[in-house]
Amino acid sequence: MNALVHRKQIVRERMVNAIALLVLMLIGGLALIGPSGVLAWGENAARLGEHKQRIALLEERKAELANRVALLDPNNVDPDYAAELVRGNLNVIHPDEYVVELEPID
């Protein structure tokens, strides 16, 4: 009877060790090939560079828009910019003015 209990304990210990080994192997595999693992670092670094470039472009665009908003402040409107907007939106020009249309540069 004692040998049977001892054998059950040995089998139980081996099962626990096997499960622990499988869990550690799973964690090691995820650390190597997971979405934030060692192999994904290069791809993440490339994406980070792309995102930084996009952020720089968006910040530049934001600064341009902030300047335009400042020029249209209701308490102190820039007359040149207001005239430009009105003429551009309403297609109103003086008879002695020339309109030169330029294609946007990409």
PDB file of N, CA and C in Angstrom:
ATOM      1  N   MET A   1       0.816  -1.184   0.000  1.00  0.00           N
ATOM      2  CA  MET A   1       0.000   0.000   0.000  1.00  0.00           C
ATOM      3  C   MET A   1       0.866   1.256   0.000  1.00  0.00           C
ATOM      4  N   ASN A   2       1.911   1.219   0.809  1.00  0.00           N
ATOM      5  CA  ASN A   2       2.822   2.347   0.908  1.00  0.00           C
ATOM      6  C   ASN A   2       3.528   2.590  -0.422  1.00  0.00           C
ATOM      7  N   ALA A   3       3.871   1.535  -1.138  1.00  0.00           N
ATOM      8  CA  ALA A   3       4.528   1.669  -2.432  1.00  0.00           C
ATOM      9  C   ALA A   3       3.592   2.289  -3.453  1.00  0.00           C
ATOM     10  N   LEU A   4       2.316   1.977  -3.362  1.00  0.00           N
ATOM     11  CA  LEU A   4       1.321   2.530  -4.289  1.00  0.00           C
ATOM     12  C   LEU A   4       1.146   4.032  -4.058  1.00  0.00           C
ATOM     13  N   VAL A   5       1.108   4.444  -2.816  1.00  0.00           N
ATOM     14  CA  VAL A   5       0.997   5.865  -2.479  1.00  0.00           C
ATOM     15  C   VAL A   5       2.247   6.597  -2.932  1.00  0.00           C
ATOM     16  N   HIS A   6       3.397   5.990  -2.703  1.00  0.00           N
ATOM     17  CA  HIS A   6       4.655   6.601  -3.121  1.00  0.00           C
ATOM     18  C   HIS A   6       4.706   6.756  -4.641  1.00  0.00           C
ATOM     19  N   ARG A   7       4.240   5.729  -5.352  1.00  0.00           N
ATOM     20  CA  ARG A   7       4.228   5.783  -6.813  1.00  0.00           C
ATOM     21  C   ARG A   7       3.278   6.879  -7.308  1.00  0.00           C
ATOM     22  N   LYS A   8       2.116   7.043  -6.659  1.00  0.00           N
ATOM     23  CA  LYS A   8       1.166   8.096  -7.033  1.00  0.00           C
ATOM     24  C   LYS A   8       1.777   9.477  -6.825  1.00  0.00           C
ATOM     25  N   GLN A   9       2.520   9.620  -5.764  1.00  0.00           N
ATOM     26  CA  GLN A   9       3.182  10.901  -5.500  1.00  0.00           C
ATOM     27  C   GLN A   9       4.239  11.199  -6.568  1.00  0.00           C
ATOM     28  N   ILE A  10       4.963  10.191  -6.969  1.00  0.00           N
ATOM     29  CA  ILE A  10       5.979  10.382  -8.008  1.00  0.00           C
ATOM     30  C   ILE A  10       5.318  10.766  -9.328  1.00  0.00           C
ATOM     31  N   VAL A  11       4.229  10.089  -9.676  1.00  0.00           N
ATOM     32  CA  VAL A  11       3.511  10.402 -10.923  1.00  0.00           C
ATOM     33  C   VAL A  11       2.950  11.819 -10.856  1.00  0.00           C
ATOM     34  N   ARG A  12       2.397  12.183  -9.702  1.00  0.00           N
ATOM     35  CA  ARG A  12       1.842  13.526  -9.524  1.00  0.00           C
ATOM     36  C   ARG A  12       2.948  14.580  -9.659  1.00  0.00           C
ATOM     37  N   GLU A  13       4.089  14.359  -9.058  1.00  0.00           N
ATOM     38  CA  GLU A  13       5.211  15.296  -9.161  1.00  0.00           C
ATOM     39  C   GLU A  13       5.686  15.429 -10.606  1.00  0.00           C
ATOM     40  N   ARG A  14       5.756  14.323 -11.316  1.00  0.00           N
ATOM     41  CA  ARG A  14       6.182  14.371 -12.718  1.00  0.00           C
ATOM     42  C   ARG A  14       5.164  15.115 -13.579  1.00  0.00           C
ATOM     43  N   MET A  15       3.880  14.924 -13.289  1.00  0.00           N
ATOM     44  CA  MET A  15       2.848  15.649 -14.047  1.00  0.00           C
ATOM     45  C   MET A  15       2.946  17.155 -13.792  1.00  0.00           C
ATOM     46  N   VAL A  16       3.132  17.517 -12.532  1.00  0.00           N
ATOM     47  CA  VAL A  16       3.282  18.936 -12.185  1.00  0.00           C
ATOM     48  C   VAL A  16       4.522  19.507 -12.857  1.00  0.00           C
ATOM     49  N   ASN A  17       5.609  18.775 -12.841  1.00  0.00           N
ATOM     50  CA  ASN A  17       6.835  19.238 -13.495  1.00  0.00           C
ATOM     51  C   ASN A  17       6.643  19.370 -15.002  1.00  0.00           C
ATOM     52  N   ALA A  18       5.933  18.409 -15.609  1.00  0.00           N
ATOM     53  CA  ALA A  18       5.692  18.466 -17.053  1.00  0.00           C
ATOM     54  C   ALA A  18       4.829  19.668 -17.409  1.00  0.00           C
ATOM     55  N   ILE A  19       3.797  19.916 -16.613  1.00  0.00           N
ATOM     56  CA  ILE A  19       2.923  21.074 -16.874  1.00  0.00           C
ATOM     57  C   ILE A  19       3.707  22.370 -16.692  1.00  0.00           C
ATOM     58  N   ALA A  20       4.522  22.443 -15.652  1.00  0.00           N
ATOM     59  CA  ALA A  20       5.336  23.645 -15.427  1.00  0.00           C
ATOM     60  C   ALA A  20       6.311  23.858 -16.584  1.00  0.00           C
ATOM     61  N   LEU A  21       6.903  22.769 -17.082  1.00  0.00           N
ATOM     62  CA  LEU A  21       7.818  22.877 -18.211  1.00  0.00           C
ATOM     63  C   LEU A  21       7.087  23.366 -19.459  1.00  0.00           C
ATOM     64  N   LEU A  22       5.885  22.864 -19.708  1.00  0.00           N
ATOM     65  CA  LEU A  22       5.100  23.305 -20.864  1.00  0.00           C
ATOM     66  C   LEU A  22       4.739  24.789 -20.758  1.00  0.00           C
ATOM     67  N   VAL A  23       4.376  25.219 -19.567  1.00  0.00           N
ATOM     68  CA  VAL A  23       4.046  26.636 -19.363  1.00  0.00           C
ATOM     69  C   VAL A  23       5.284  27.502 -19.607  1.00  0.00           C
ATOM     70  N   LEU A  24       6.416  27.094 -19.099  1.00  0.00           N
ATOM     71  CA  LEU A  24       7.645  27.858 -19.322  1.00  0.00           C
ATOM     72  C   LEU A  24       8.034  27.886 -20.798  1.00  0.00           C
ATOM     73  N   MET A  25       7.835  26.758 -21.489  1.00  0.00           N
ATOM     74  CA  MET A  25       8.132  26.729 -22.921  1.00  0.00           C
ATOM     75  C   MET A  25       7.180  27.651 -23.686  1.00  0.00           C
ATOM     76  N   LEU A  26       5.926  27.699 -23.294  1.00  0.00           N
ATOM     77  CA  LEU A  26       4.964  28.598 -23.928  1.00  0.00           C
ATOM     78  C   LEU A  26       5.361  30.056 -23.710  1.00  0.00           C
ATOM     79  N   ILE A  27       5.738  30.390 -22.492  1.00  0.00           N
ATOM     80  CA  ILE A  27       6.160  31.768 -22.196  1.00  0.00           C
ATOM     81  C   ILE A  27       7.421  32.115 -22.995  1.00  0.00           C
ATOM     82  N   GLY A  28       8.362  31.171 -23.062  1.00  0.00           N
ATOM     83  CA  GLY A  28       9.580  31.408 -23.846  1.00  0.00           C
ATOM     84  C   GLY A  28       9.278  31.585 -25.326  1.00  0.00           C
ATOM     85  N   GLY A  29       8.362  30.774 -25.856  1.00  0.00           N
ATOM     86  CA  GLY A  29       7.977  30.913 -27.261  1.00  0.00           C
ATOM     87  C   GLY A  29       7.329  32.253 -27.543  1.00  0.00           C
ATOM     88  N   LEU A  30       6.451  32.690 -26.651  1.00  0.00           N
ATOM     89  CA  LEU A  30       5.818  34.001 -26.832  1.00  0.00           C
ATOM     90  C   LEU A  30       6.835  35.130 -26.719  1.00  0.00           C
ATOM     91  N   ALA A  31       7.814  34.968 -25.844  1.00  0.00           N
ATOM     92  CA  ALA A  31       8.854  35.996 -25.716  1.00  0.00           C
ATOM     93  C   ALA A  31       9.697  36.085 -26.985  1.00  0.00           C
ATOM     94  N   LEU A  32       9.790  34.990 -27.704  1.00  0.00           N
ATOM     95  CA  LEU A  32      10.593  34.980 -28.921  1.00  0.00           C
ATOM     96  C   LEU A  32       9.789  35.414 -30.145  1.00  0.00           C
ATOM     97  N   ILE A  33       8.605  34.832 -30.347  1.00  0.00           N
ATOM     98  CA  ILE A  33       7.859  35.088 -31.587  1.00  0.00           C
ATOM     99  C   ILE A  33       6.533  35.778 -31.376  1.00  0.00           C
ATOM    100  N   GLY A  34       6.245  36.240 -30.183  1.00  0.00           N
ATOM    101  CA  GLY A  34       4.979  36.893 -29.902  1.00  0.00           C
ATOM    102  C   GLY A  34       4.908  38.282 -30.528  1.00  0.00           C
ATOM    103  N   PRO A  35       3.758  38.952 -30.374  1.00  0.00           N
ATOM    104  CA  PRO A  35       3.580  40.282 -30.978  1.00  0.00           C
ATOM    105  C   PRO A  35       4.528  41.341 -30.429  1.00  0.00           C
ATOM    106  N   SER A  36       5.006  41.154 -29.221  1.00  0.00           N
ATOM    107  CA  SER A  36       6.006  42.078 -28.675  1.00  0.00           C
ATOM    108  C   SER A  36       7.295  41.334 -28.343  1.00  0.00           C
ATOM    109  N   GLY A  37       7.539  40.246 -29.062  1.00  0.00           N
ATOM    110  CA  GLY A  37       8.722  39.431 -28.825  1.00  0.00           C
ATOM    111  C   GLY A  37       9.953  39.971 -29.522  1.00  0.00           C
ATOM    112  N   VAL A  38      11.015  39.201 -29.405  1.00  0.00           N
ATOM    113  CA  VAL A  38      12.316  39.606 -29.943  1.00  0.00           C
ATOM    114  C   VAL A  38      12.256  39.762 -31.461  1.00  0.00           C
ATOM    115  N   LEU A  39      11.572  38.866 -32.135  1.00  0.00           N
ATOM    116  CA  LEU A  39      11.526  38.924 -33.598  1.00  0.00           C
ATOM    117  C   LEU A  39      10.687  40.085 -34.122  1.00  0.00           C
ATOM    118  N   ALA A  40       9.811  40.647 -33.302  1.00  0.00           N
ATOM    119  CA  ALA A  40       8.961  41.748 -33.739  1.00  0.00           C
ATOM    120  C   ALA A  40       9.599  43.115 -33.506  1.00  0.00           C
ATOM    121  N   TRP A  41      10.753  43.175 -32.865  1.00  0.00           N
ATOM    122  CA  TRP A  41      11.384  44.459 -32.567  1.00  0.00           C
ATOM    123  C   TRP A  41      11.724  45.253 -33.818  1.00  0.00           C
ATOM    124  N   GLY A  42      12.243  44.609 -34.842  1.00  0.00           N
ATOM    125  CA  GLY A  42      12.598  45.324 -36.071  1.00  0.00           C
ATOM    126  C   GLY A  42      11.386  45.943 -36.734  1.00  0.00           C
ATOM    127  N   GLU A  43      10.317  45.184 -36.797  1.00  0.00           N
ATOM    128  CA  GLU A  43       9.079  45.696 -37.401  1.00  0.00           C
ATOM    129  C   GLU A  43       8.512  46.848 -36.574  1.00  0.00           C
ATOM    130  N   ASN A  44       8.558  46.711 -35.260  1.00  0.00           N
ATOM    131  CA  ASN A  44       8.054  47.777 -34.402  1.00  0.00           C
ATOM    132  C   ASN A  44       8.902  49.046 -34.534  1.00  0.00           C
ATOM    133  N   ALA A  45      10.203  48.894 -34.698  1.00  0.00           N
ATOM    134  CA  ALA A  45      11.081  50.062 -34.871  1.00  0.00           C
ATOM    135  C   ALA A  45      10.772  50.769 -36.191  1.00  0.00           C
ATOM    136  N   ALA A  46      10.512  50.009 -37.251  1.00  0.00           N
ATOM    137  CA  ALA A  46      10.163  50.608 -38.540  1.00  0.00           C
ATOM    138  C   ALA A  46       8.829  51.343 -38.439  1.00  0.00           C
ATOM    139  N   ARG A  47       7.881  50.729 -37.770  1.00  0.00           N
ATOM    140  CA  ARG A  47       6.578  51.389 -37.596  1.00  0.00           C
ATOM    141  C   ARG A  47       6.711  52.660 -36.782  1.00  0.00           C
ATOM    142  N   LEU A  48       7.568  52.629 -35.769  1.00  0.00           N
ATOM    143  CA  LEU A  48       7.778  53.810 -34.943  1.00  0.00           C
ATOM    144  C   LEU A  48       8.323  54.961 -35.776  1.00  0.00           C
ATOM    145  N   GLY A  49       9.280  54.675 -36.665  1.00  0.00           N
ATOM    146  CA  GLY A  49       9.823  55.712 -37.551  1.00  0.00           C
ATOM    147  C   GLY A  49       8.754  56.290 -38.459  1.00  0.00           C
ATOM    148  N   GLU A  50       7.899  55.428 -39.017  1.00  0.00           N
ATOM    149  CA  GLU A  50       6.816  55.896 -39.881  1.00  0.00           C
ATOM    150  C   GLU A  50       5.844  56.772 -39.097  1.00  0.00           C
ATOM    151  N   HIS A  51       5.517  56.356 -37.881  1.00  0.00           N
ATOM    152  CA  HIS A  51       4.581  57.132 -37.066  1.00  0.00           C
ATOM    153  C   HIS A  51       5.174  58.483 -36.676  1.00  0.00           C
ATOM    154  N   LYS A  52       6.465  58.516 -36.400  1.00  0.00           N
ATOM    155  CA  LYS A  52       7.099  59.796 -36.055  1.00  0.00           C
ATOM    156  C   LYS A  52       7.070  60.757 -37.231  1.00  0.00           C
ATOM    157  N   GLN A  53       7.292  60.243 -38.449  1.00  0.00           N
ATOM    158  CA  GLN A  53       7.215  61.093 -39.640  1.00  0.00           C
ATOM    159  C   GLN A  53       5.796  61.621 -39.822  1.00  0.00           C
ATOM    160  N   ARG A  54       4.810  60.755 -39.639  1.00  0.00           N
ATOM    161  CA  ARG A  54       3.416  61.179 -39.795  1.00  0.00           C
ATOM    162  C   ARG A  54       3.038  62.212 -38.734  1.00  0.00           C
ATOM    163  N   ILE A  55       3.517  62.015 -37.513  1.00  0.00           N
ATOM    164  CA  ILE A  55       3.244  62.970 -36.441  1.00  0.00           C
ATOM    165  C   ILE A  55       3.860  64.325 -36.774  1.00  0.00           C
ATOM    166  N   ALA A  56       5.063  64.337 -37.336  1.00  0.00           N
ATOM    167  CA  ALA A  56       5.710  65.597 -37.706  1.00  0.00           C
ATOM    168  C   ALA A  56       4.886  66.328 -38.768  1.00  0.00           C
ATOM    169  N   LEU A  57       4.390  65.594 -39.773  1.00  0.00           N
ATOM    170  CA  LEU A  57       3.555  66.216 -40.796  1.00  0.00           C
ATOM    171  C   LEU A  57       2.259  66.752 -40.205  1.00  0.00           C
ATOM    172  N   LEU A  58       1.647  65.995 -39.317  1.00  0.00           N
ATOM    173  CA  LEU A  58       0.391  66.432 -38.701  1.00  0.00           C
ATOM    174  C   LEU A  58       0.607  67.641 -37.799  1.00  0.00           C
ATOM    175  N   GLU A  59       1.744  67.696 -37.102  1.00  0.00           N
ATOM    176  CA  GLU A  59       2.025  68.863 -36.268  1.00  0.00           C
ATOM    177  C   GLU A  59       2.257  70.105 -37.119  1.00  0.00           C
ATOM    178  N   GLU A  60       2.895  69.916 -38.270  1.00  0.00           N
ATOM    179  CA  GLU A  60       3.088  71.048 -39.192  1.00  0.00           C
ATOM    180  C   GLU A  60       1.744  71.552 -39.697  1.00  0.00           C
ATOM    181  N   ARG A  61       0.878  70.621 -40.070  1.00  0.00           N
ATOM    182  CA  ARG A  61      -0.463  70.995 -40.551  1.00  0.00           C
ATOM    183  C   ARG A  61      -1.258  71.675 -39.436  1.00  0.00           C
ATOM    184  N   LYS A  62      -1.110  71.184 -38.215  1.00  0.00           N
ATOM    185  CA  LYS A  62      -1.792  71.772 -37.065  1.00  0.00           C
ATOM    186  C   LYS A  62      -1.331  73.210 -36.845  1.00  0.00           C
ATOM    187  N   ALA A  63      -0.025  73.455 -36.999  1.00  0.00           N
ATOM    188  CA  ALA A  63       0.502  74.810 -36.831  1.00  0.00           C
ATOM    189  C   ALA A  63      -0.057  75.748 -37.898  1.00  0.00           C
ATOM    190  N   GLU A  64      -0.168  75.249 -39.138  1.00  0.00           N
ATOM    191  CA  GLU A  64      -0.753  76.061 -40.209  1.00  0.00           C
ATOM    192  C   GLU A  64      -2.205  76.412 -39.891  1.00  0.00           C
ATOM    193  N   LEU A  65      -2.968  75.435 -39.444  1.00  0.00           N
ATOM    194  CA  LEU A  65      -4.372  75.678 -39.116  1.00  0.00           C
ATOM    195  C   LEU A  65      -4.518  76.612 -37.918  1.00  0.00           C
ATOM    196  N   ALA A  66      -3.629  76.473 -36.939  1.00  0.00           N
ATOM    197  CA  ALA A  66      -3.674  77.363 -35.779  1.00  0.00           C
ATOM    198  C   ALA A  66      -3.379  78.801 -36.208  1.00  0.00           C
ATOM    199  N   ASN A  67      -2.468  78.978 -37.160  1.00  0.00           N
ATOM    200  CA  ASN A  67      -2.179  80.313 -37.679  1.00  0.00           C
ATOM    201  C   ASN A  67      -3.401  80.893 -38.381  1.00  0.00           C
ATOM    202  N   ARG A  68      -4.070  80.080 -39.176  1.00  0.00           N
ATOM    203  CA  ARG A  68      -5.271  80.567 -39.872  1.00  0.00           C
ATOM    204  C   ARG A  68      -6.373  80.920 -38.891  1.00  0.00           C
ATOM    205  N   VAL A  69      -6.524  80.118 -37.853  1.00  0.00           N
ATOM    206  CA  VAL A  69      -7.536  80.421 -36.835  1.00  0.00           C
ATOM    207  C   VAL A  69      -7.189  81.727 -36.136  1.00  0.00           C
ATOM    208  N   ALA A  70      -5.915  81.939 -35.847  1.00  0.00           N
ATOM    209  CA  ALA A  70      -5.497  83.184 -35.194  1.00  0.00           C
ATOM    210  C   ALA A  70      -5.762  84.383 -36.102  1.00  0.00           C
ATOM    211  N   LEU A  71      -5.595  84.207 -37.410  1.00  0.00           N
ATOM    212  CA  LEU A  71      -5.853  85.314 -38.344  1.00  0.00           C
ATOM    213  C   LEU A  71      -7.342  85.640 -38.437  1.00  0.00           C
ATOM    214  N   LEU A  72      -8.190  84.686 -38.099  1.00  0.00           N
ATOM    215  CA  LEU A  72      -9.634  84.906 -38.163  1.00  0.00           C
ATOM    216  C   LEU A  72     -10.246  85.177 -36.792  1.00  0.00           C
ATOM    217  N   ASP A  73      -9.442  85.629 -35.848  1.00  0.00           N
ATOM    218  CA  ASP A  73      -9.943  85.953 -34.517  1.00  0.00           C
ATOM    219  C   ASP A  73     -11.024  87.022 -34.638  1.00  0.00           C
ATOM    220  N   PRO A  74     -12.216  86.781 -34.091  1.00  0.00           N
ATOM    221  CA  PRO A  74     -13.312  87.754 -34.244  1.00  0.00           C
ATOM    222  C   PRO A  74     -12.981  89.143 -33.715  1.00  0.00           C
ATOM    223  N   ASN A  75     -12.115  89.247 -32.735  1.00  0.00           N
ATOM    224  CA  ASN A  75     -11.776  90.560 -32.177  1.00  0.00           C
ATOM    225  C   ASN A  75     -10.710  91.291 -32.988  1.00  0.00           C
ATOM    226  N   ASN A  76      -9.971  90.560 -33.829  1.00  0.00           N
ATOM    227  CA  ASN A  76      -8.895  91.191 -34.583  1.00  0.00           C
ATOM    228  C   ASN A  76      -8.648  90.390 -35.868  1.00  0.00           C
ATOM    229  N   VAL A  77      -9.530  90.532 -36.852  1.00  0.00           N
ATOM    230  CA  VAL A  77      -9.435  89.780 -38.102  1.00  0.00           C
ATOM    231  C   VAL A  77      -8.375  90.417 -38.992  1.00  0.00           C
ATOM    232  N   ASP A  78      -7.535  89.592 -39.597  1.00  0.00           N
ATOM    233  CA  ASP A  78      -6.554  90.078 -40.560  1.00  0.00           C
ATOM    234  C   ASP A  78      -7.286  90.411 -41.861  1.00  0.00           C
ATOM    235  N   PRO A  79      -7.271  91.676 -42.289  1.00  0.00           N
ATOM    236  CA  PRO A  79      -8.056  92.065 -43.465  1.00  0.00           C
ATOM    237  C   PRO A  79      -7.595  91.384 -44.758  1.00  0.00           C
ATOM    238  N   ASP A  80      -6.305  91.174 -44.913  1.00  0.00           N
ATOM    239  CA  ASP A  80      -5.817  90.535 -46.131  1.00  0.00           C
ATOM    240  C   ASP A  80      -6.300  89.084 -46.221  1.00  0.00           C
ATOM    241  N   TYR A  81      -6.215  88.377 -45.122  1.00  0.00           N
ATOM    242  CA  TYR A  81      -6.635  86.977 -45.141  1.00  0.00           C
ATOM    243  C   TYR A  81      -8.152  86.868 -45.301  1.00  0.00           C
ATOM    244  N   ALA A  82      -8.891  87.756 -44.656  1.00  0.00           N
ATOM    245  CA  ALA A  82     -10.349  87.744 -44.792  1.00  0.00           C
ATOM    246  C   ALA A  82     -10.743  88.029 -46.245  1.00  0.00           C
ATOM    247  N   ALA A  83     -10.080  89.003 -46.876  1.00  0.00           N
ATOM    248  CA  ALA A  83     -10.376  89.306 -48.276  1.00  0.00           C
ATOM    249  C   ALA A  83     -10.027  88.119 -49.168  1.00  0.00           C
ATOM    250  N   GLU A  84      -8.941  87.457 -48.874  1.00  0.00           N
ATOM    251  CA  GLU A  84      -8.543  86.283 -49.655  1.00  0.00           C
ATOM    252  C   GLU A  84      -9.593  85.175 -49.543  1.00  0.00           C
ATOM    253  N   LEU A  85     -10.070  84.954 -48.341  1.00  0.00           N
ATOM    254  CA  LEU A  85     -11.093  83.915 -48.160  1.00  0.00           C
ATOM    255  C   LEU A  85     -12.401  84.267 -48.860  1.00  0.00           C
ATOM    256  N   VAL A  86     -12.832  85.501 -48.717  1.00  0.00           N
ATOM    257  CA  VAL A  86     -14.090  85.919 -49.339  1.00  0.00           C
ATOM    258  C   VAL A  86     -13.986  85.833 -50.853  1.00  0.00           C
ATOM    259  N   ARG A  87     -12.904  86.313 -51.397  1.00  0.00           N
ATOM    260  CA  ARG A  87     -12.749  86.271 -52.858  1.00  0.00           C
ATOM    261  C   ARG A  87     -12.620  84.834 -53.356  1.00  0.00           C
ATOM    262  N   GLY A  88     -11.932  84.001 -52.604  1.00  0.00           N
ATOM    263  CA  GLY A  88     -11.783  82.612 -53.019  1.00  0.00           C
ATOM    264  C   GLY A  88     -13.079  81.836 -52.945  1.00  0.00           C
ATOM    265  N   ASN A  89     -13.866  82.083 -51.926  1.00  0.00           N
ATOM    266  CA  ASN A  89     -15.118  81.341 -51.762  1.00  0.00           C
ATOM    267  C   ASN A  89     -16.249  81.869 -52.632  1.00  0.00           C
ATOM    268  N   LEU A  90     -16.267  83.155 -52.875  1.00  0.00           N
ATOM    269  CA  LEU A  90     -17.357  83.746 -53.656  1.00  0.00           C
ATOM    270  C   LEU A  90     -16.985  84.035 -55.103  1.00  0.00           C
ATOM    271  N   ASN A  91     -15.720  83.828 -55.457  1.00  0.00           N
ATOM    272  CA  ASN A  91     -15.236  84.125 -56.804  1.00  0.00           C
ATOM    273  C   ASN A  91     -15.527  85.572 -57.204  1.00  0.00           C
ATOM    274  N   VAL A  92     -15.232  86.494 -56.292  1.00  0.00           N
ATOM    275  CA  VAL A  92     -15.459  87.922 -56.525  1.00  0.00           C
ATOM    276  C   VAL A  92     -14.103  88.592 -56.701  1.00  0.00           C
ATOM    277  N   ILE A  93     -13.911  89.288 -57.837  1.00  0.00           N
ATOM    278  CA  ILE A  93     -12.670  90.017 -58.070  1.00  0.00           C
ATOM    279  C   ILE A  93     -13.000  91.370 -58.673  1.00  0.00           C
ATOM    280  N   HIS A  94     -12.059  92.263 -58.603  1.00  0.00           N
ATOM    281  CA  HIS A  94     -12.221  93.586 -59.228  1.00  0.00           C
ATOM    282  C   HIS A  94     -11.929  93.457 -60.726  1.00  0.00           C
ATOM    283  N   PRO A  95     -12.452  94.370 -61.514  1.00  0.00           N
ATOM    284  CA  PRO A  95     -12.223  94.294 -62.964  1.00  0.00           C
ATOM    285  C   PRO A  95     -10.748  94.429 -63.360  1.00  0.00           C
ATOM    286  N   ASP A  96      -9.954  95.116 -62.555  1.00  0.00           N
ATOM    287  CA  ASP A  96      -8.551  95.304 -62.919  1.00  0.00           C
ATOM    288  C   ASP A  96      -7.628  94.233 -62.325  1.00  0.00           C
ATOM    289  N   GLU A  97      -8.180  93.179 -61.748  1.00  0.00           N
ATOM    290  CA  GLU A  97      -7.373  92.119 -61.162  1.00  0.00           C
ATOM    291  C   GLU A  97      -7.331  90.911 -62.089  1.00  0.00           C
ATOM    292  N   TYR A  98      -6.259  90.184 -61.989  1.00  0.00           N
ATOM    293  CA  TYR A  98      -6.103  88.953 -62.767  1.00  0.00           C
ATOM    294  C   TYR A  98      -6.073  87.761 -61.813  1.00  0.00           C
ATOM    295  N   VAL A  99      -6.712  86.690 -62.215  1.00  0.00           N
ATOM    296  CA  VAL A  99      -6.713  85.472 -61.418  1.00  0.00           C
ATOM    297  C   VAL A  99      -5.768  84.482 -62.083  1.00  0.00           C
ATOM    298  N   VAL A 100      -4.802  84.041 -61.335  1.00  0.00           N
ATOM    299  CA  VAL A 100      -3.861  83.056 -61.837  1.00  0.00           C
ATOM    300  C   VAL A 100      -4.082  81.771 -61.040  1.00  0.00           C
ATOM    301  N   GLU A 101      -4.547  80.734 -61.689  1.00  0.00           N
ATOM    302  CA  GLU A 101      -4.788  79.467 -61.019  1.00  0.00           C
ATOM    303  C   GLU A 101      -3.558  78.589 -61.145  1.00  0.00           C
ATOM    304  N   LEU A 102      -3.104  78.097 -60.037  1.00  0.00           N
ATOM    305  CA  LEU A 102      -1.943  77.216 -60.001  1.00  0.00           C
ATOM    306  C   LEU A 102      -2.387  75.826 -59.570  1.00  0.00           C
ATOM    307  N   GLU A 103      -1.778  74.830 -60.160  1.00  0.00           N
ATOM    308  CA  GLU A 103      -2.074  73.465 -59.734  1.00  0.00           C
ATOM    309  C   GLU A 103      -1.338  73.172 -58.438  1.00  0.00           C
ATOM    310  N   PRO A 104      -1.994  72.483 -57.528  1.00  0.00           N
ATOM    311  CA  PRO A 104      -1.303  72.197 -56.251  1.00  0.00           C
ATOM    312  C   PRO A 104      -0.115  71.246 -56.475  1.00  0.00           C
ATOM    313  N   ILE A 105       0.909  71.474 -55.689  1.00  0.00           N
ATOM    314  CA  ILE A 105       2.108  70.642 -55.765  1.00  0.00           C
ATOM    315  C   ILE A 105       1.948  69.514 -54.757  1.00  0.00           C
ATOM    316  N   ASP A 106       2.143  68.293 -55.197  1.00  0.00           N
ATOM    317  CA  ASP A 106       1.998  67.137 -54.302  1.00  0.00           C
ATOM    318  C   ASP A 106       3.214  66.971 -53.443  1.00  0.00           C
TER     319      ASP A 106
END
